[in-house]
Coordinates of C-alpha atoms and ligand atoms in Angstrom, one line a residue:
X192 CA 10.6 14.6 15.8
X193 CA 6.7 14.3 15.6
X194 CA 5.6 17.6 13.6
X195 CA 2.8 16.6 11.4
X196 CA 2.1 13.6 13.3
X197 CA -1.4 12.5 15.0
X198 CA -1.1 9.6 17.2
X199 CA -4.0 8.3 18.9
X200 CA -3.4 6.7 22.3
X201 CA -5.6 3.9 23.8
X202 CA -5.6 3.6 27.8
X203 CA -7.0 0.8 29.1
X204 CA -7.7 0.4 33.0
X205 CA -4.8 -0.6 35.1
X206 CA -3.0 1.5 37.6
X207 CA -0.7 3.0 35.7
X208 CA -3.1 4.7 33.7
X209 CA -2.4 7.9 35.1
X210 CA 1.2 7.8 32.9
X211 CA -0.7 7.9 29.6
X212 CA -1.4 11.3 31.0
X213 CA 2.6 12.1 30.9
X214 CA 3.2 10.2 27.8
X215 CA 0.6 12.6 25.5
X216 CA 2.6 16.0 27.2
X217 CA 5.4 14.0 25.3
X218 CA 3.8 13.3 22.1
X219 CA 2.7 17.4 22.0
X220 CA 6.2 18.4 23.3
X221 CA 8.1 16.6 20.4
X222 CA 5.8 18.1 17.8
X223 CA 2.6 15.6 17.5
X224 CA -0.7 15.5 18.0
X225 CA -2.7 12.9 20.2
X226 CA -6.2 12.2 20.0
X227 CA -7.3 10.3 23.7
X228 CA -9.6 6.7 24.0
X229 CA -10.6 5.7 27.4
X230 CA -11.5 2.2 28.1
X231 CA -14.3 1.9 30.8
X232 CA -12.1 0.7 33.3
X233 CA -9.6 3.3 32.9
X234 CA -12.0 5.9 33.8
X235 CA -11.6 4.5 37.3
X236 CA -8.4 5.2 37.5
X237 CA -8.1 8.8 35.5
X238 CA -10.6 11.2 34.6
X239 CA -12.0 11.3 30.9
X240 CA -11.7 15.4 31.8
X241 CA -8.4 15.5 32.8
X242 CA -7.4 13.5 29.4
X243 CA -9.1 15.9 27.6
X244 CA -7.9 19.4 28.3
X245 CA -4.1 17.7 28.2
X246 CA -5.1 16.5 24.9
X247 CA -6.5 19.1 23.9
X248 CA -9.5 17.1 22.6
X249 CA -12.6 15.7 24.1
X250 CA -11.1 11.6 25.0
X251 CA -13.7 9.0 23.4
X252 CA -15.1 6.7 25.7
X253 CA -18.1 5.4 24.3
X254 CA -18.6 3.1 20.9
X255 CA -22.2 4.5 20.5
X256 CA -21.6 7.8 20.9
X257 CA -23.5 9.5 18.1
X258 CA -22.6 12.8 17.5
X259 CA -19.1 11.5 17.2
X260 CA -20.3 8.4 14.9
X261 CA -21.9 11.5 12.6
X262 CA -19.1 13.7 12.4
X263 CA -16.2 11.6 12.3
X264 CA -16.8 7.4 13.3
X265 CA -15.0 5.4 14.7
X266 CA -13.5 3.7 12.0
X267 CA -12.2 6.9 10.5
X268 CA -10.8 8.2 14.0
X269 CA -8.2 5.0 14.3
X270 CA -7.6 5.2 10.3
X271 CA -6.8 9.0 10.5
X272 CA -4.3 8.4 12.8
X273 CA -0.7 7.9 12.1
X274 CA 0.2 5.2 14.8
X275 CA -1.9 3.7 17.2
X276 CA -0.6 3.7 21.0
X277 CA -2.3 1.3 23.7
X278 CA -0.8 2.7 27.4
X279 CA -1.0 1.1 29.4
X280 CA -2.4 -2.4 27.6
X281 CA -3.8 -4.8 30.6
X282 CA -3.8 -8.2 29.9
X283 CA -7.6 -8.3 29.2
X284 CA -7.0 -5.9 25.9
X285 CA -4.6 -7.6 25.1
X286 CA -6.6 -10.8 24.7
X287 CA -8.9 -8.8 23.4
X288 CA -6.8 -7.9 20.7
X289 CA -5.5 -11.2 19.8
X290 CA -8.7 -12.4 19.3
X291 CA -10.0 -10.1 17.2
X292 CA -12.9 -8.8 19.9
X293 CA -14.9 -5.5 18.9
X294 CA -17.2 -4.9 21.8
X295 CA -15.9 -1.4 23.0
X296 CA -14.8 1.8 21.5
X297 CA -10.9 0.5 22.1
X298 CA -11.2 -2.7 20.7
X299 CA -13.6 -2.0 17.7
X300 CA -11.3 0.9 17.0
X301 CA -8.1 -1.7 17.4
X302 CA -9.4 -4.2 14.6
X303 CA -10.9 -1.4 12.4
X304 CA -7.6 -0.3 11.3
X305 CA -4.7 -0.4 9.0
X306 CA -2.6 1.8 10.8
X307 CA 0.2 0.3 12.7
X308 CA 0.0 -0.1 16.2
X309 CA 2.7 -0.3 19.4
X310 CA 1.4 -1.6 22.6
X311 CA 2.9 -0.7 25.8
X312 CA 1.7 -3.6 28.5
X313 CA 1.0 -3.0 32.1
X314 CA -0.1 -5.8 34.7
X315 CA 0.8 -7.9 37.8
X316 CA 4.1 -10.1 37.3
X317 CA 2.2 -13.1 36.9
X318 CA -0.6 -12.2 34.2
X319 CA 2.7 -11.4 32.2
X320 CA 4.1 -14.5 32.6
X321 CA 1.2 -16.6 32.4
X322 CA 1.0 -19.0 29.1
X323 CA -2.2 -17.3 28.1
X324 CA -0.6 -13.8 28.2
X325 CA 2.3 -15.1 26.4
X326 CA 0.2 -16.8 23.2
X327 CA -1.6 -13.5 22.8
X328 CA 1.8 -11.6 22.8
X329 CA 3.3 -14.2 20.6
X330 CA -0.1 -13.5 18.5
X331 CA 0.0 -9.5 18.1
X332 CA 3.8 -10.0 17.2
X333 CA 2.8 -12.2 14.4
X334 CA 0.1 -9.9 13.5
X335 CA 2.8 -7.0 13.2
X336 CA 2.1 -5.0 16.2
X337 CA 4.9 -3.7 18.2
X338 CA 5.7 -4.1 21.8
X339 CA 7.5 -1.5 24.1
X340 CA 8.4 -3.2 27.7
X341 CA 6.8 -4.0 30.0
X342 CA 9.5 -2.4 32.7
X343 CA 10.7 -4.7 35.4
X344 CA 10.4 -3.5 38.8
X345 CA 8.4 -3.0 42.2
X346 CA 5.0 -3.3 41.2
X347 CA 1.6 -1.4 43.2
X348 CA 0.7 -4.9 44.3
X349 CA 3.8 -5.3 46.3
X350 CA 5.1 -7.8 44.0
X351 CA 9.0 -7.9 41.9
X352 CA 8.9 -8.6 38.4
X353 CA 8.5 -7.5 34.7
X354 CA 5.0 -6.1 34.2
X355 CA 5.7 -2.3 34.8
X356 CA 4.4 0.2 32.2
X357 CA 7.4 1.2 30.0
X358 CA 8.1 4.9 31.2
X359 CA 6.7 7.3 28.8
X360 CA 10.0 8.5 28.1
X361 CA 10.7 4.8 26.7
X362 CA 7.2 4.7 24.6
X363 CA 8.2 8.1 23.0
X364 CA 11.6 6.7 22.2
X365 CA 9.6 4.2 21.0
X366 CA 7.3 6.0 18.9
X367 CA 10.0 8.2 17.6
X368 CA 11.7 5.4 16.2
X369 CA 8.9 3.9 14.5
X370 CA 8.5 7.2 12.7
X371 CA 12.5 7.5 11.8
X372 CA 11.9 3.7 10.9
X373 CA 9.3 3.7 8.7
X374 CA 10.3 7.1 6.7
X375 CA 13.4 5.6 6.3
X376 CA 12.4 2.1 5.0
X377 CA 8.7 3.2 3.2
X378 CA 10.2 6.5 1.8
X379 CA 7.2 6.2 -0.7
X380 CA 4.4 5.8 2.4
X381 CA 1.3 7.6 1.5
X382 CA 2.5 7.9 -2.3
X383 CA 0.0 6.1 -4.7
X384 CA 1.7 4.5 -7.7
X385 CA -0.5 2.9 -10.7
X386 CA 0.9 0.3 -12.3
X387 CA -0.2 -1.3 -15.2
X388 CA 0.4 -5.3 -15.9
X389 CA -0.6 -7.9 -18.5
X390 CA -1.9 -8.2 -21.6
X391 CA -5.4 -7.2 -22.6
X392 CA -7.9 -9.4 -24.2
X393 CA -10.0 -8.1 -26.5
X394 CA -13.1 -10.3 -27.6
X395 CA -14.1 -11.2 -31.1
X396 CA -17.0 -13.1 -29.8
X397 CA -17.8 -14.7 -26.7
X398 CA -15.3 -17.3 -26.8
X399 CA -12.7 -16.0 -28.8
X400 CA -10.4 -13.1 -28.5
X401 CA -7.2 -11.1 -29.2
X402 CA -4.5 -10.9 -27.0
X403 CA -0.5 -11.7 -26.6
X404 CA 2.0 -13.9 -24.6
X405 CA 2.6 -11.1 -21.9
X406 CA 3.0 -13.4 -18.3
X407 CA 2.5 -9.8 -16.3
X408 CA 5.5 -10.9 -14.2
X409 CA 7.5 -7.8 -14.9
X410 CA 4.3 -5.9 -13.8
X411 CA 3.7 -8.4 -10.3
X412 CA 7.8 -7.9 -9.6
X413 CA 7.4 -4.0 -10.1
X414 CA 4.1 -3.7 -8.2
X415 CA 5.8 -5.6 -5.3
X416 CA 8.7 -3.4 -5.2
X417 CA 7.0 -0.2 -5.0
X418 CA 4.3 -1.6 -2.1
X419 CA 8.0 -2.6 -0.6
X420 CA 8.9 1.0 -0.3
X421 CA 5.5 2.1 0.8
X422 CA 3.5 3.4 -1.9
X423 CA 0.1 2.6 -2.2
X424 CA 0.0 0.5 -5.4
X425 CA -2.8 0.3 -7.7
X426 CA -2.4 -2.7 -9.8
X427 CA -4.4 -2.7 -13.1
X428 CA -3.7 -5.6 -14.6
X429 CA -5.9 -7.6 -17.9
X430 CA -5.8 -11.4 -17.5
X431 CA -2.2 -12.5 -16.9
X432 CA -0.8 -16.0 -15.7
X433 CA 1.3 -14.3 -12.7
X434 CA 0.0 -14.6 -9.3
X435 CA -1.0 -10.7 -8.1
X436 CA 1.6 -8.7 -6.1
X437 CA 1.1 -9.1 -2.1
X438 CA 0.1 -5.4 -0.4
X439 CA -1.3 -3.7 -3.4
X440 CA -4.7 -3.2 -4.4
X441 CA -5.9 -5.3 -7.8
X442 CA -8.2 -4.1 -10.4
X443 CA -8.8 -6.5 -12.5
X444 CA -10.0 -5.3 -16.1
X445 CA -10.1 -7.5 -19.6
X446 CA -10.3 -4.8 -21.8
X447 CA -8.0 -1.6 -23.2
X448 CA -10.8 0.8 -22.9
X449 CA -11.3 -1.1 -19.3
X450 CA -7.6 -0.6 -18.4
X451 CA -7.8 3.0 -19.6
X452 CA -10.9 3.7 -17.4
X453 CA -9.7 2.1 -14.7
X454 CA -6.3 4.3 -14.5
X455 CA -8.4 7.3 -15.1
X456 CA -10.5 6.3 -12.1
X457 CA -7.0 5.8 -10.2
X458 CA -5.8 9.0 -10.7
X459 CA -4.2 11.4 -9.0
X460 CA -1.4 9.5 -8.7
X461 CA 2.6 10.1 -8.0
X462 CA 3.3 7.9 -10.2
X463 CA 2.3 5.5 -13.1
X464 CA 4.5 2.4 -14.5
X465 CA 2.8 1.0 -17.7
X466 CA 4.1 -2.3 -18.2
X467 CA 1.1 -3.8 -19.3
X468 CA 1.0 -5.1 -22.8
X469 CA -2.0 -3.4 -24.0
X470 CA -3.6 -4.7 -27.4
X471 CA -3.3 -2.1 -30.2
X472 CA -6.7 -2.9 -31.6
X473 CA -9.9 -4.0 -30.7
X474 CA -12.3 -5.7 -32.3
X475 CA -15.4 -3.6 -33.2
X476 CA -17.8 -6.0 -34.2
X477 CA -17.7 -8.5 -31.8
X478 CA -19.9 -11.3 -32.5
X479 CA -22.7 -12.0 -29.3
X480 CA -22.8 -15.1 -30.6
X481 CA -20.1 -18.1 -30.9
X482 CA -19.2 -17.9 -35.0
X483 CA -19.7 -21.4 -36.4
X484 CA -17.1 -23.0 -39.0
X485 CA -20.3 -24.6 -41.4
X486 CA -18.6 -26.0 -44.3
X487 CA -20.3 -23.8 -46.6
X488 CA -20.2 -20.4 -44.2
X489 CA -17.9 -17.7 -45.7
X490 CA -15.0 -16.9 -42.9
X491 CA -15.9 -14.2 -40.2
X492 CA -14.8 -10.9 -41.4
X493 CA -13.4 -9.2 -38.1
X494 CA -12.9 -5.3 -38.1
X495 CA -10.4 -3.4 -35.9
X496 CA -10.2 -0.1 -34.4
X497 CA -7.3 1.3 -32.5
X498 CA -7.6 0.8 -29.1
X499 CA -6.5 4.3 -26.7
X500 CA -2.8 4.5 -25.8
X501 CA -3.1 5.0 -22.1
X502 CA 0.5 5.6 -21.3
X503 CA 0.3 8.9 -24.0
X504 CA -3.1 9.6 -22.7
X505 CA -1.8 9.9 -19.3
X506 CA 1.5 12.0 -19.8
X507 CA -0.1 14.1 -22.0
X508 CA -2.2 15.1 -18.9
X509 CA -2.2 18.7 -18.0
X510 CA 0.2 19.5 -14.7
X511 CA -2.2 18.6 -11.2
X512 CA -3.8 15.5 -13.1
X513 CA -0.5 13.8 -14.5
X514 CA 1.4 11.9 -12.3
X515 CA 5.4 13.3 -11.5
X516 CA 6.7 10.6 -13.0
X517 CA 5.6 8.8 -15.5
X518 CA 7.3 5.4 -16.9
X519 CA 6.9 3.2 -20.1
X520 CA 8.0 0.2 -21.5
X521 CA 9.2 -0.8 -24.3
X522 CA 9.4 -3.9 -26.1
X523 CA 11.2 -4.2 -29.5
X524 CA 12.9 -6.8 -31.7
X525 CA 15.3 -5.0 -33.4
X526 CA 17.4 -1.4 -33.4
X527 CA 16.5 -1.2 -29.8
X528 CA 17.9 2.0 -29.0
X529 CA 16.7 4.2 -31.6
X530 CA 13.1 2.8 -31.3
X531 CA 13.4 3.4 -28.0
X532 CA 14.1 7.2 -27.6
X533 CA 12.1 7.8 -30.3
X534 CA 9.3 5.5 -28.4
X535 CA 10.2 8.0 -25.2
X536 CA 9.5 11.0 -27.3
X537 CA 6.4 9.7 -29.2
X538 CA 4.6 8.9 -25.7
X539 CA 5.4 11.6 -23.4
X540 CA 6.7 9.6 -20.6
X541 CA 9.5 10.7 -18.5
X542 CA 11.7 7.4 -18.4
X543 CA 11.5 4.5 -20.8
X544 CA 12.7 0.6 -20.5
X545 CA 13.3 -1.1 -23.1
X546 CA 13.8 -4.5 -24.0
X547 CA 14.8 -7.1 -26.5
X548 CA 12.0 -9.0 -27.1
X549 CA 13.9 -10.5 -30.2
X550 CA 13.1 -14.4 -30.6
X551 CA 15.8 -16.0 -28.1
X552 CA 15.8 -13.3 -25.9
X553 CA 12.9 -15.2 -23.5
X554 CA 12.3 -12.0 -21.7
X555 CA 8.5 -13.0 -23.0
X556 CA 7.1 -15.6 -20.0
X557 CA 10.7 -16.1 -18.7
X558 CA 12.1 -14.7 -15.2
X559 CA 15.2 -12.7 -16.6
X560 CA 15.5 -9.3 -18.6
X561 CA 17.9 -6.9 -20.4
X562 CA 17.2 -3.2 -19.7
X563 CA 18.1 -0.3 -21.1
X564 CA 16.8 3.2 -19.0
X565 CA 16.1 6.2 -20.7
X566 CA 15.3 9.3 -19.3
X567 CA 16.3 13.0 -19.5
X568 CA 19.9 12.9 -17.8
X569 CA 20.7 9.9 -21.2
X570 CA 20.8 6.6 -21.4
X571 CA 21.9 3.5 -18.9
X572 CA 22.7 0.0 -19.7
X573 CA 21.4 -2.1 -16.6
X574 CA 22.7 -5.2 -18.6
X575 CA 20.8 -8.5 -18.3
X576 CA 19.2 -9.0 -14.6
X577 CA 16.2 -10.8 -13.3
X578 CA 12.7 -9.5 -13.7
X579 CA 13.0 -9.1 -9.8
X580 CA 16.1 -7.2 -9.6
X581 CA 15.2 -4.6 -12.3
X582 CA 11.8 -4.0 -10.4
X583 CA 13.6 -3.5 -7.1
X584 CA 15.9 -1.1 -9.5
X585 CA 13.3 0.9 -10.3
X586 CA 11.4 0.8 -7.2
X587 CA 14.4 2.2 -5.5
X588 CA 14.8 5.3 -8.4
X589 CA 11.5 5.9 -8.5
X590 CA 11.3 6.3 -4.3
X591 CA 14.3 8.6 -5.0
X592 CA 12.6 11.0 -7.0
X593 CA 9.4 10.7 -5.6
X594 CA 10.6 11.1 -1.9
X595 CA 9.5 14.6 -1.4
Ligands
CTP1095 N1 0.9 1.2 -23.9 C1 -0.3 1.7 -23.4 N2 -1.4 1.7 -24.1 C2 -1.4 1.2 -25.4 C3 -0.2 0.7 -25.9 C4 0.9 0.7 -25.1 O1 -0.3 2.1 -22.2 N3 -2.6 1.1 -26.1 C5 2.1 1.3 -23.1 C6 2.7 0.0 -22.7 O2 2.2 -0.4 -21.4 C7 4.2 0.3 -22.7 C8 4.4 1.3 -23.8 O3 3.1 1.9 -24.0 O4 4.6 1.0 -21.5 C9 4.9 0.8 -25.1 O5 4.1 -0.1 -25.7 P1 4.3 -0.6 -27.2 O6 3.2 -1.5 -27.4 O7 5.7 -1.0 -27.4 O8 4.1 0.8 -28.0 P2 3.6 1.0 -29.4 O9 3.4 2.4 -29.6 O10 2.4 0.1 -29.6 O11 4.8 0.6 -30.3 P3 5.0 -0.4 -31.5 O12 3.8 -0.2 -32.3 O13 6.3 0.0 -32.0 O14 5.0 -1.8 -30.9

């Protein structure tokens, strides 16, 4: 169940410390790997040693250790990993946690990271119930990180209660299903998709410039819906009134040539979506200074060059440098279909959406869209639809194909 994965498990002092011991056999017997941090106060209870020859690999106790910090650091060991384990968590990192503290291997390594994190608590009846304890749960919920347990039962200070470390048959179960989880609902995890959004502006002096009525909403929806299935989005987008998609990563550019550099610089990348509306031409004489309208001026005389056609650029790559799937847009007023295979053709892109950008149509600025898909199996008519339900359309397809 756990081939391929590396785990890295955080024990923290309490008594049951000695379970994390049981819990990495578990992680190595169902395939994974686990990589062991000791919090001072666990060493009391289990031996750094004995962690590392179950583990396999030497358990990290201290933050300034430097041989590690050279080869490896402690930001990269909690990134590197797949999941994040605290067993047992004592009420102390959990606080810690909650509050965002970074003043020990554990902790620092807890708030460096992206990766997700399931905390199996351990401590005396009371701490668990106590209000304290209870906000900082309430706060690493909020914060996304899972909880497994804590086990009700006798407890090593004689008292009844909840508090008892999950067994570490329960945090494997646990673990497992994050993994069946995630693949499940991210299928595009650790996929990076480019996508392309806006319009481009392109100057014709410092105040002025060239550009078109794209709102980038298509590209926000489409961004969104692919960071929705787990792939790393890039988001290239020139200056657009949309607000930017939540969990991708924005490069803002102005620019053709800037939105062409900055999708080279992207690449390698599964996939690319160009959806922005990138201007054909660019000015090249901008003006470095404002042109003035005297009375008796002649009028500017403004020269144009064709601007790169990134989406062509790009499928024309050679195989290892172009993305598996490539996927254009295409906006036309008239004839739609036959523009748009010929469109498909002309750039190189393995599918092609097209649509109606006929005056009426309002798919300009507005929230709703006609599609029609091309790729190689034909043609589809996805009919009219929200710019929000043909992105999750795609998203979906695309996660298909680019599953495995
Ligand atoms: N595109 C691009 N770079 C350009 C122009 C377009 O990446 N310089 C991409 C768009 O993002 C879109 C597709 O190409 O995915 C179609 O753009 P469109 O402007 O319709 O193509 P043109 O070849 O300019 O077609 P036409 O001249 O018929 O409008």
């Amino acid at each position: 169940m756990l081939a391929g994965k590396h785990i890295l498990v955080i024990i923290s002092g309490g008594i049951a410390a000695y379970k994390a011991i049981e819990l990495i056999r578990l992680i190595q017997k169902a395939g994974g790997t686990a990589q062991a941090i000791l919090t001072q106060s666990a060493t009391h209870f289990i031996s750094p040693l004995t962690v590392s020859a179950i583990s396999g690999r030497p358990a990290l106790t201290e933050l300034f250790d430097l041989t590690r910090e050279t080869e490896i650091g402690h930001i990269e060991l909690s990134r590197s990993a797949d999941l994040i384990v605290v067993a047992p968590a004592t009420a102390s990192l959990i606080a810690r946690m909650a509050n965002g503290l970074a003043d020990d291997l554990a902790s620092t390594c807890l708030l460096a990271t992206d990766t997700d994190i399931l905390v199996a608590p351990a401590m005396n009846v009371r701490m668990w119930d106590a209000a304290a304890t209870r906000r900082n749960i309430a706060l690493l919920e909020a914060d996304g990180v899972k909880i497994v347990g804590p086990d009700a039962g006798e407890m090593a200070c004689g008292e009844y209660g909840p508090g008892r470390l999950a067994e570490p048959e329960t945090v494997l179960a646990a673990i497992e299903g994050y993994f069946s989880q995630s693949s499940a609902l991210r299928p595009l995890a650790g996929k990076k998709i480019v996508v392309t959004s806006g319009p481009t502006r392109e100057p014709i002096d410092p105040v002025r410039y060239i550009s078109n009525a794209s709102s980038g909403k298509q590209g926000v929806a489409i961004a969104e819906a692919l960071a929705g299935e787990g792939a790393d989005v890039v988001f290239v987008t020139g200056p657009a009134e949309a607000a930017s998609p939540r969990g991708c990563t924005i490069v803002p550019v102005t620019t053709a040539l800037e939105m062409e550099a900055a999708v080279q610089k992207a690449l390698p990348a599964a996939g690319a979506v160009f959806c922005a509306a990138v201007a054909d031409w660019r000015v090249t004489n901008p003006s470095g200074q404002k042109f003035k309208k005297d009375a008796d001026a002649t009028p500017p005389r403004i020269e144009f060059a064709p601007n790169p056609d990134i989406l062509k650029t790009v499928a024309a790559l050679p195989e290892g440098k172009r993305p598996r799937l490539v996927v254009g847009f295409a906006a036309e007023t008239g004839d739609l279909r036959a523009r748009a295979r010929a469109k498909r053709e002309k750039k190189g892109c393995d599918w092609l959406l097209a649509n109606d950008v006929s005056p009426g149509s309002r798919v300009f600025g507005g929230e709703d869209t006609a599609i029609l898909f091309f790729s190689d199996e034909g043609e589809e008519d996805w009919g009219a639809l929200s710019k929000h339900q043909a992105a999750a359309r795609l998203a979906k397809r695309m996660a298909l194909t680019l599953k495995d």
